[in-house]
CSV table of C-alpha atoms in Angstrom, one decimal:
chain,number,residue,atom,x,y,z
L,12,UNK,CA,-6.2,-17.6,5.7
L,13,UNK,CA,-6.8,-18.3,9.6
L,14,UNK,CA,-4.7,-17.8,12.3
L,15,UNK,CA,-2.6,-20.5,13.6
L,16,UNK,CA,-3.5,-22.8,17.0
L,17,UNK,CA,0.3,-21.6,17.8
L,18,UNK,CA,-0.5,-21.4,21.1
L,19,UNK,CA,0.5,-18.4,21.2
L,20,UNK,CA,-1.8,-14.7,21.3
L,21,UNK,CA,-2.3,-13.1,18.4
L,22,UNK,CA,-3.7,-9.7,17.6
L,23,UNK,CA,-4.1,-6.9,14.8
L,24,UNK,CA,-3.8,-3.6,14.2
L,25,UNK,CA,-5.7,-1.7,10.8
L,26,UNK,CA,-3.9,0.9,9.9
L,27,UNK,CA,-4.6,3.6,7.7
L,28,UNK,CA,-3.1,7.2,6.3
L,29,UNK,CA,-4.5,10.0,6.4
L,30,UNK,CA,-8.3,8.1,4.8
L,31,UNK,CA,-6.8,6.1,3.2
L,32,UNK,CA,-7.1,2.4,4.8
L,33,UNK,CA,-3.1,0.7,4.2
L,34,UNK,CA,-4.3,-2.3,5.5
L,35,UNK,CA,-3.8,-5.0,8.9
L,36,UNK,CA,-0.6,-6.1,10.8
L,37,UNK,CA,-0.8,-8.8,12.4
L,38,UNK,CA,1.2,-9.8,15.4
L,39,UNK,CA,2.5,-12.8,17.3
L,40,UNK,CA,3.4,-11.8,21.0
L,41,UNK,CA,6.1,-14.0,23.3
L,42,UNK,CA,3.9,-14.5,26.5
L,43,UNK,CA,5.9,-17.7,27.5
L,44,UNK,CA,8.7,-15.4,27.6
L,45,UNK,CA,7.4,-11.6,28.6
L,46,UNK,CA,4.1,-12.7,30.1
L,47,UNK,CA,3.5,-9.3,31.3
L,48,UNK,CA,5.0,-7.2,28.7
L,49,UNK,CA,2.0,-9.6,25.6
L,50,UNK,CA,-0.8,-9.2,28.8
L,51,UNK,CA,-0.6,-5.0,28.3
L,52,UNK,CA,-0.1,-4.9,25.0
L,53,UNK,CA,-3.1,-7.5,24.4
L,54,UNK,CA,-5.3,-6.0,26.6
L,55,UNK,CA,-4.5,-2.4,24.8
L,56,UNK,CA,-5.5,-3.9,22.0
L,57,UNK,CA,-8.9,-4.8,23.1
L,58,UNK,CA,-9.9,-2.0,25.0
L,59,UNK,CA,-10.8,-4.4,27.8
L,60,UNK,CA,-9.6,-2.4,31.0
L,61,UNK,CA,-11.8,0.6,30.7
L,62,UNK,CA,-10.1,4.0,31.5
L,63,UNK,CA,-6.6,4.1,32.9
L,64,UNK,CA,-5.4,7.1,35.5
L,65,UNK,CA,-5.3,9.7,33.2
L,66,UNK,CA,-8.5,9.8,32.3
L,67,UNK,CA,-8.1,8.3,28.7
L,68,UNK,CA,-9.8,4.5,27.7
L,69,UNK,CA,-6.6,2.5,27.6
L,70,UNK,CA,-6.9,1.4,24.2
L,71,UNK,CA,-4.5,1.9,21.4
L,72,UNK,CA,-8.2,2.1,18.6
L,73,UNK,CA,-7.6,5.6,17.2
L,74,UNK,CA,-3.9,5.9,18.6
L,75,UNK,CA,-1.7,6.9,16.1
L,76,UNK,CA,2.3,6.1,15.0
L,77,UNK,CA,3.8,9.3,16.1
L,78,UNK,CA,7.3,8.6,15.3
L,79,UNK,CA,8.2,7.2,12.0
L,80,UNK,CA,12.0,6.8,10.4
L,81,UNK,CA,12.5,5.0,7.2
L,82,UNK,CA,14.2,1.7,7.4
L,83,UNK,CA,14.4,1.8,10.9
L,84,UNK,CA,11.2,2.2,12.8
L,85,UNK,CA,7.7,2.7,13.4
L,86,UNK,CA,6.6,4.0,16.6
L,87,UNK,CA,2.8,4.3,17.9
L,88,UNK,CA,1.5,3.8,21.2
L,89,UNK,CA,0.9,7.0,22.9
L,90,UNK,CA,-2.7,7.4,23.2
L,91,UNK,CA,-3.0,10.4,25.4
L,92,UNK,CA,-0.8,12.5,23.4
L,93,UNK,CA,0.1,11.0,20.0
L,94,UNK,CA,3.6,12.7,20.2
L,95,UNK,CA,6.1,10.2,22.5
L,96,UNK,CA,5.5,12.0,25.3
L,97,UNK,CA,2.6,9.9,26.9
L,98,UNK,CA,0.9,6.8,27.2
L,99,UNK,CA,0.6,4.7,29.8
L,100,UNK,CA,0.2,1.1,31.0
L,101,UNK,CA,-2.6,-1.4,32.4
L,102,UNK,CA,-0.3,-1.7,35.6
L,103,UNK,CA,0.0,2.1,36.1
L,104,UNK,CA,2.0,4.3,34.2
L,105,UNK,CA,5.1,2.1,33.7
L,106,UNK,CA,6.5,-1.0,34.8
L,107,UNK,CA,9.9,-2.9,34.8
L,108,UNK,CA,11.3,-4.6,32.0
L,109,UNK,CA,10.7,-8.2,31.4
L,110,UNK,CA,13.7,-10.2,29.4
L,111,UNK,CA,15.6,-8.5,27.3
L,112,UNK,CA,17.1,-12.2,25.9
L,113,UNK,CA,15.0,-11.5,22.6
L,114,UNK,CA,17.0,-10.2,19.4
L,115,UNK,CA,15.6,-7.1,17.5
L,116,UNK,CA,17.3,-9.8,14.3
L,117,UNK,CA,15.5,-8.3,11.1
L,118,UNK,CA,12.0,-6.6,10.3
L,119,UNK,CA,9.3,-6.9,11.8
L,120,UNK,CA,10.6,-7.4,15.4
L,121,UNK,CA,8.1,-5.6,17.9
L,122,UNK,CA,9.7,-4.0,20.6
L,123,UNK,CA,8.8,-1.8,24.0
L,124,UNK,CA,9.8,2.0,23.6
L,125,UNK,CA,11.4,3.5,27.0
L,126,UNK,CA,12.9,5.8,28.4
L,127,UNK,CA,15.4,4.0,29.7
L,128,UNK,CA,15.4,0.9,32.4
L,129,UNK,CA,12.0,-0.2,33.4
L,130,UNK,CA,10.4,2.4,32.4
L,131,UNK,CA,7.6,1.0,29.9
L,132,UNK,CA,4.2,2.3,29.3
L,133,UNK,CA,2.3,1.6,26.3
L,134,UNK,CA,4.6,2.4,23.3
L,135,UNK,CA,5.8,0.3,21.7
L,136,UNK,CA,8.0,0.1,17.9
L,137,UNK,CA,8.1,-2.2,15.1
L,138,UNK,CA,11.3,-2.4,13.2
L,139,UNK,CA,11.9,-1.8,9.2
L,140,UNK,CA,15.8,-3.8,9.5
L,141,UNK,CA,17.7,-6.1,12.0
L,142,UNK,CA,18.9,-3.1,14.3
L,143,UNK,CA,21.0,-4.7,16.7
L,144,UNK,CA,21.9,-1.6,19.0
L,145,UNK,CA,19.2,-2.0,20.7
L,146,UNK,CA,19.6,-5.6,22.1
L,147,UNK,CA,19.7,-5.7,26.1
L,148,UNK,CA,18.2,-2.3,25.9
L,149,UNK,CA,14.2,-3.0,25.0
L,150,UNK,CA,12.1,-6.0,25.3
L,151,UNK,CA,10.9,-7.8,22.4
L,152,UNK,CA,7.6,-9.6,22.8
L,153,UNK,CA,6.2,-10.3,19.4
L,154,UNK,CA,6.6,-10.0,15.7
L,155,UNK,CA,4.9,-9.7,12.9
L,156,UNK,CA,3.4,-12.8,11.1
L,157,UNK,CA,0.8,-10.6,8.5
L,158,UNK,CA,1.1,-7.0,7.4
L,159,UNK,CA,4.9,-6.8,6.8
L,160,UNK,CA,4.0,-5.0,3.6
L,161,UNK,CA,1.8,-2.4,5.5
L,162,UNK,CA,4.8,-1.2,7.8
L,163,UNK,CA,6.7,-0.7,5.2
L,164,UNK,CA,4.4,1.6,3.4
L,165,UNK,CA,4.3,3.4,7.0
L,166,UNK,CA,8.3,3.7,7.0
L,167,UNK,CA,7.7,5.1,3.5
L,168,UNK,CA,5.4,7.8,4.8
L,169,UNK,CA,6.6,11.5,4.2
L,170,UNK,CA,7.8,13.1,7.7
L,171,UNK,CA,8.8,16.6,9.2
L,172,UNK,CA,11.7,15.4,11.1
L,173,UNK,CA,10.5,12.3,12.7
L,174,UNK,CA,6.5,12.9,12.5
L,175,UNK,CA,4.4,12.3,9.7
L,176,UNK,CA,3.0,14.8,7.8
L,177,UNK,CA,-0.2,12.9,7.1
L,178,UNK,CA,-2.0,11.0,10.5
L,179,UNK,CA,-1.5,7.4,10.4
L,180,UNK,CA,-4.1,6.1,12.5
L,181,UNK,CA,-4.5,2.4,13.8
L,182,UNK,CA,-8.2,2.9,13.4
L,183,UNK,CA,-9.1,-0.4,14.6
L,184,UNK,CA,-7.4,-3.0,17.0
L,185,UNK,CA,-8.1,-6.4,18.7
L,186,UNK,CA,-7.5,-9.8,19.2
L,187,UNK,CA,-7.6,-13.0,17.3
L,188,UNK,CA,-8.2,-16.4,18.7
L,189,UNK,CA,-7.0,-19.7,16.6
L,190,UNK,CA,-9.0,-20.5,13.9
L,191,UNK,CA,-10.1,-16.7,13.4
L,192,UNK,CA,-9.4,-15.0,10.1
L,193,UNK,CA,-6.3,-13.2,9.9
L,194,UNK,CA,-8.4,-10.9,8.1
L,195,UNK,CA,-6.3,-9.9,5.4
L,196,UNK,CA,-8.4,-10.6,2.5
L,197,UNK,CA,-11.4,-8.9,1.1
L,198,UNK,CA,-14.6,-10.6,1.2
L,199,UNK,CA,-15.6,-8.5,-1.7
L,200,UNK,CA,-17.6,-11.2,-3.8
L,201,UNK,CA,-15.0,-10.9,-7.3
L,202,UNK,CA,-11.8,-13.4,-7.5
L,203,UNK,CA,-9.4,-11.8,-5.6
L,204,UNK,CA,-9.0,-13.7,-3.1
L,205,UNK,CA,-5.4,-12.7,-2.0
L,206,UNK,CA,-4.4,-10.3,0.4
L,207,UNK,CA,-3.4,-6.9,-0.3
L,208,UNK,CA,0.7,-7.7,0.0
L,209,UNK,CA,2.0,-10.4,-1.9
L,210,UNK,CA,4.4,-11.6,1.4
L,211,UNK,CA,1.4,-12.3,3.0
L,212,UNK,CA,-0.1,-14.7,0.1
L,213,UNK,CA,-0.2,-18.7,0.5
L,214,UNK,CA,1.3,-18.1,-3.3
L,215,UNK,CA,4.3,-20.0,-3.8
L,216,UNK,CA,6.1,-17.6,-5.6
L,217,UNK,CA,9.6,-19.7,-5.5
L,218,UNK,CA,7.7,-23.0,-7.4
L,219,UNK,CA,4.7,-21.6,-9.2
L,220,UNK,CA,5.0,-21.9,-12.8
L,221,UNK,CA,4.8,-18.3,-14.5
L,222,UNK,CA,1.0,-19.1,-16.1
L,223,UNK,CA,0.1,-19.8,-12.7
L,224,UNK,CA,1.6,-16.9,-10.7
L,225,UNK,CA,0.3,-14.9,-14.7
L,226,UNK,CA,-3.3,-16.1,-13.4
L,227,UNK,CA,-2.8,-14.7,-10.2
L,228,UNK,CA,-2.3,-11.6,-11.4
L,229,UNK,CA,-5.0,-11.5,-13.9
L,230,UNK,CA,-7.6,-12.8,-10.9
L,231,UNK,CA,-7.3,-8.8,-9.2
L,232,UNK,CA,-6.8,-7.5,-12.7
L,233,UNK,CA,-10.4,-8.9,-13.4
L,234,UNK,CA,-11.5,-8.1,-9.9
L,235,UNK,CA,-10.5,-4.8,-11.0
L,236,UNK,CA,-12.7,-4.9,-13.9
L,237,UNK,CA,-16.2,-5.9,-12.7
L,238,UNK,CA,-15.3,-3.0,-10.2
L,239,UNK,CA,-15.0,-0.4,-13.5
L,240,UNK,CA,-17.8,-1.9,-15.2
L,241,UNK,CA,-20.1,-0.7,-12.3
L,242,UNK,CA,-18.2,2.2,-12.7
L,243,UNK,CA,-16.1,2.0,-8.9
L,244,UNK,CA,-13.6,3.7,-10.1
L,245,UNK,CA,-11.8,4.1,-7.1
L,246,UNK,CA,-12.0,0.5,-6.0
L,247,UNK,CA,-11.2,-0.4,-9.5
L,248,UNK,CA,-8.1,1.5,-8.9
L,249,UNK,CA,-7.2,0.1,-5.9
L,250,UNK,CA,-6.9,-3.7,-7.7
L,251,UNK,CA,-5.4,-2.5,-10.2
L,252,UNK,CA,-2.9,-1.4,-8.4
L,253,UNK,CA,-2.9,-4.5,-6.0
L,254,UNK,CA,-2.4,-6.3,-9.7
L,255,UNK,CA,1.1,-4.0,-10.6
L,256,UNK,CA,2.5,-4.8,-7.1
L,257,UNK,CA,1.6,-8.4,-7.1
L,258,UNK,CA,3.8,-8.3,-10.9
L,259,UNK,CA,7.2,-6.0,-9.2
L,260,UNK,CA,7.2,-8.7,-6.8
L,261,UNK,CA,7.2,-11.6,-9.1
L,262,UNK,CA,9.7,-10.0,-11.3
L,263,UNK,CA,12.1,-9.1,-7.9
L,264,UNK,CA,11.4,-12.6,-6.6
L,265,UNK,CA,12.0,-14.6,-9.5
L,266,UNK,CA,14.9,-12.1,-10.6
L,267,UNK,CA,16.5,-12.4,-6.8
L,268,UNK,CA,15.3,-15.9,-6.2
L,269,UNK,CA,15.1,-18.8,-9.5
L,270,UNK,CA,17.2,-19.3,-11.9
L,271,UNK,CA,14.7,-20.1,-13.8
L,272,UNK,CA,13.6,-17.7,-14.3
L,273,UNK,CA,13.6,-15.9,-18.9
L,274,UNK,CA,13.4,-13.6,-21.0
L,275,UNK,CA,9.7,-14.7,-22.3
L,276,UNK,CA,8.8,-14.8,-18.2
L,277,UNK,CA,9.8,-11.7,-18.2
L,278,UNK,CA,8.1,-10.6,-21.3
L,279,UNK,CA,4.6,-12.0,-20.0
L,280,UNK,CA,5.4,-9.1,-16.5
L,281,UNK,CA,5.9,-6.6,-19.2
L,282,UNK,CA,2.9,-7.3,-20.7
L,283,UNK,CA,0.8,-7.6,-17.5
L,284,UNK,CA,2.1,-4.4,-16.7
L,285,UNK,CA,1.5,-2.6,-19.5
L,286,UNK,CA,-2.2,-4.2,-19.3
L,287,UNK,CA,-2.7,-3.1,-15.7
L,288,UNK,CA,-1.1,0.4,-15.9
L,289,UNK,CA,-3.6,0.9,-18.7
L,290,UNK,CA,-6.6,0.3,-16.9
L,291,UNK,CA,-5.4,1.9,-14.2
L,292,UNK,CA,-4.9,5.1,-16.3
L,293,UNK,CA,-8.8,4.7,-18.3
L,294,UNK,CA,-10.3,4.7,-13.9
L,295,UNK,CA,-8.3,7.6,-13.6
L,296,UNK,CA,-8.9,9.7,-16.6
L,297,UNK,CA,-12.7,9.1,-15.9
L,298,UNK,CA,-11.5,10.1,-12.3
L,299,UNK,CA,-10.5,13.2,-14.2
L,300,UNK,CA,-7.3,12.6,-13.3
L,301,UNK,CA,-5.8,13.4,-16.0
L,302,UNK,CA,-1.6,13.7,-14.3
L,303,UNK,CA,-1.9,10.1,-13.3
L,304,UNK,CA,-3.2,9.0,-16.3
L,305,UNK,CA,-0.6,10.3,-18.0
L,306,UNK,CA,2.1,9.3,-15.9
L,307,UNK,CA,0.7,5.7,-16.2
L,308,UNK,CA,0.2,5.6,-19.9
L,309,UNK,CA,3.9,6.8,-20.0
L,310,UNK,CA,5.6,3.9,-17.7
L,311,UNK,CA,3.3,1.5,-19.9
L,312,UNK,CA,5.2,3.1,-22.8
L,313,UNK,CA,9.0,2.4,-21.3
L,314,UNK,CA,8.1,-1.1,-21.1
L,315,UNK,CA,6.0,-1.0,-24.6
L,316,UNK,CA,6.7,1.8,-27.0
L,317,UNK,CA,5.0,0.1,-29.7
L,318,UNK,CA,1.5,-0.3,-27.4
L,319,UNK,CA,-1.2,2.1,-30.0
L,320,UNK,CA,-3.8,1.7,-26.4
L,321,UNK,CA,-1.0,3.4,-24.8
L,322,UNK,CA,-0.6,6.5,-27.0
L,323,UNK,CA,-4.4,6.2,-27.2
L,324,UNK,CA,-5.8,7.2,-24.0
L,325,UNK,CA,-2.2,9.6,-23.5
L,326,UNK,CA,-3.6,11.4,-26.0
L,327,UNK,CA,-7.2,11.7,-24.0
L,328,UNK,CA,-5.7,12.2,-21.5
L,329,UNK,CA,-3.2,15.0,-23.0
L,330,UNK,CA,-6.9,16.7,-25.0
L,331,UNK,CA,-9.1,16.3,-21.2
L,332,UNK,CA,-6.7,18.3,-19.6
L,333,UNK,CA,-6.8,20.7,-22.9
L,334,UNK,CA,-2.8,20.2,-24.1
L,335,UNK,CA,-4.3,19.6,-27.3
L,336,UNK,CA,-0.4,19.5,-29.4
L,337,UNK,CA,0.7,16.5,-27.2
L,338,UNK,CA,-3.2,15.3,-27.4
L,339,UNK,CA,-2.2,15.2,-31.3
L,340,UNK,CA,1.3,14.4,-31.6
L,341,UNK,CA,0.7,11.0,-28.9
L,342,UNK,CA,-2.6,10.3,-31.0
L,343,UNK,CA,-1.4,10.9,-34.3
L,344,UNK,CA,1.4,8.0,-33.3
L,345,UNK,CA,-1.6,5.4,-32.1
L,346,UNK,CA,-2.6,6.5,-35.8
L,347,UNK,CA,0.7,5.4,-37.4
L,348,UNK,CA,0.3,2.1,-35.7
L,349,UNK,CA,-3.4,1.4,-35.6
L,350,UNK,CA,-4.3,2.9,-39.2
L,351,UNK,CA,-7.8,1.6,-38.7
L,352,UNK,CA,-8.8,1.6,-35.4
L,353,UNK,CA,-12.6,4.1,-35.3
L,354,UNK,CA,-11.8,5.4,-32.1
L,355,UNK,CA,-8.1,6.6,-33.0
L,356,UNK,CA,-9.3,8.0,-35.9
L,357,UNK,CA,-12.6,9.9,-34.1
L,358,UNK,CA,-10.0,11.4,-31.3
L,359,UNK,CA,-7.6,12.3,-34.0
L,360,UNK,CA,-10.2,14.6,-35.6
L,361,UNK,CA,-11.7,16.1,-32.6
L,362,UNK,CA,-8.3,17.1,-31.7
L,363,UNK,CA,-8.0,18.5,-34.8
L,364,UNK,CA,-10.8,20.2,-35.1
L,365,UNK,CA,-10.1,21.3,-31.4
L,366,UNK,CA,-7.3,22.9,-32.4
L,367,UNK,CA,-8.6,24.6,-35.5
L,368,UNK,CA,-11.2,26.3,-33.2
L,369,UNK,CA,-8.0,27.1,-31.3
L,370,UNK,CA,-6.3,28.6,-34.0
L,371,UNK,CA,-9.4,30.9,-35.1
L,372,UNK,CA,-10.7,32.0,-31.7
L,373,UNK,CA,-6.3,33.6,-31.1
L,374,UNK,CA,-6.7,34.9,-34.8
L,375,UNK,CA,-9.7,36.8,-33.6
L,376,UNK,CA,-8.6,37.9,-30.6
L,377,UNK,CA,-5.2,39.7,-32.1
L,378,UNK,CA,-7.0,41.2,-35.3
L,379,UNK,CA,-8.8,43.2,-32.2
L,380,UNK,CA,-5.5,44.1,-30.8
L,381,UNK,CA,-4.4,45.6,-33.9
L,382,UNK,CA,-7.8,47.6,-34.1
């Protein structure tokens, strides 16, 4: 997936929240109508101008999104103070407005933050919805072409006021030349050749058959299985999360935009979701995240309350978190559904013996109290 030959500059922002890498935002810049504003932002992405007058590198790398308002916008670019009071343009402190004709018509609009007319510096924002009240007041100079999913994740972070609780950082940035890869697909040698976020994908969700869409989800899930076999559970979890995001996207897209979406298609997607959730649960248990494993299995059971594997894995997670009564109840339900499954019978036997040992221990403790 390569940058198009549009003739307009393209830049990228690689984003993480805390230490978790979220993904890449690719922006097309309107150099034909806002040349000075675009050159400022492009150079801030490459860092090619060196040190500014304030003594800081003129570079967005390491800069934060310091202000986030859900369903409105994400704001960054203050690489000096990281709080909205600083920053600096490549031309000096501030520069004049340039072409206020472009509108804030949708999510993904790139616009300059300011403190009034002709006060542009390095701070910018990306809209999360249409914001017409900003028209004529802020210079729109670009748009998101890939990575709206990243901006949506940023838009939902927990904030204190408008300030993100966790650090939301541009950990890398730069310019893409025509023919360069967008850099939104992990080259990890697996069959997962899809972007992290479905709306960045080249998959034709409108016309693809359910079999074709299911293959996409299964390819991503199979990549997770590959990492699970290598005991790389954190990476496997990310693949299972990604496969679930594709399932949810396909379901929402088909429900709202396709008249041929059938009950059979919905059942296919539910089955895929259950499989992904249970694989995710297994990884969570391997990592000691038993509450997450229990939550995953509960979500799976909401979709299919007769799934023995869901009861089994939730029972295992309850057992590992020492909630033996809940474990026993789930494992008995799993046995009811699969009476000859050796794994279920073995786990249930272990839990029953564990409960018995706990009861004996409690009896001895109480006996000593009354001696």
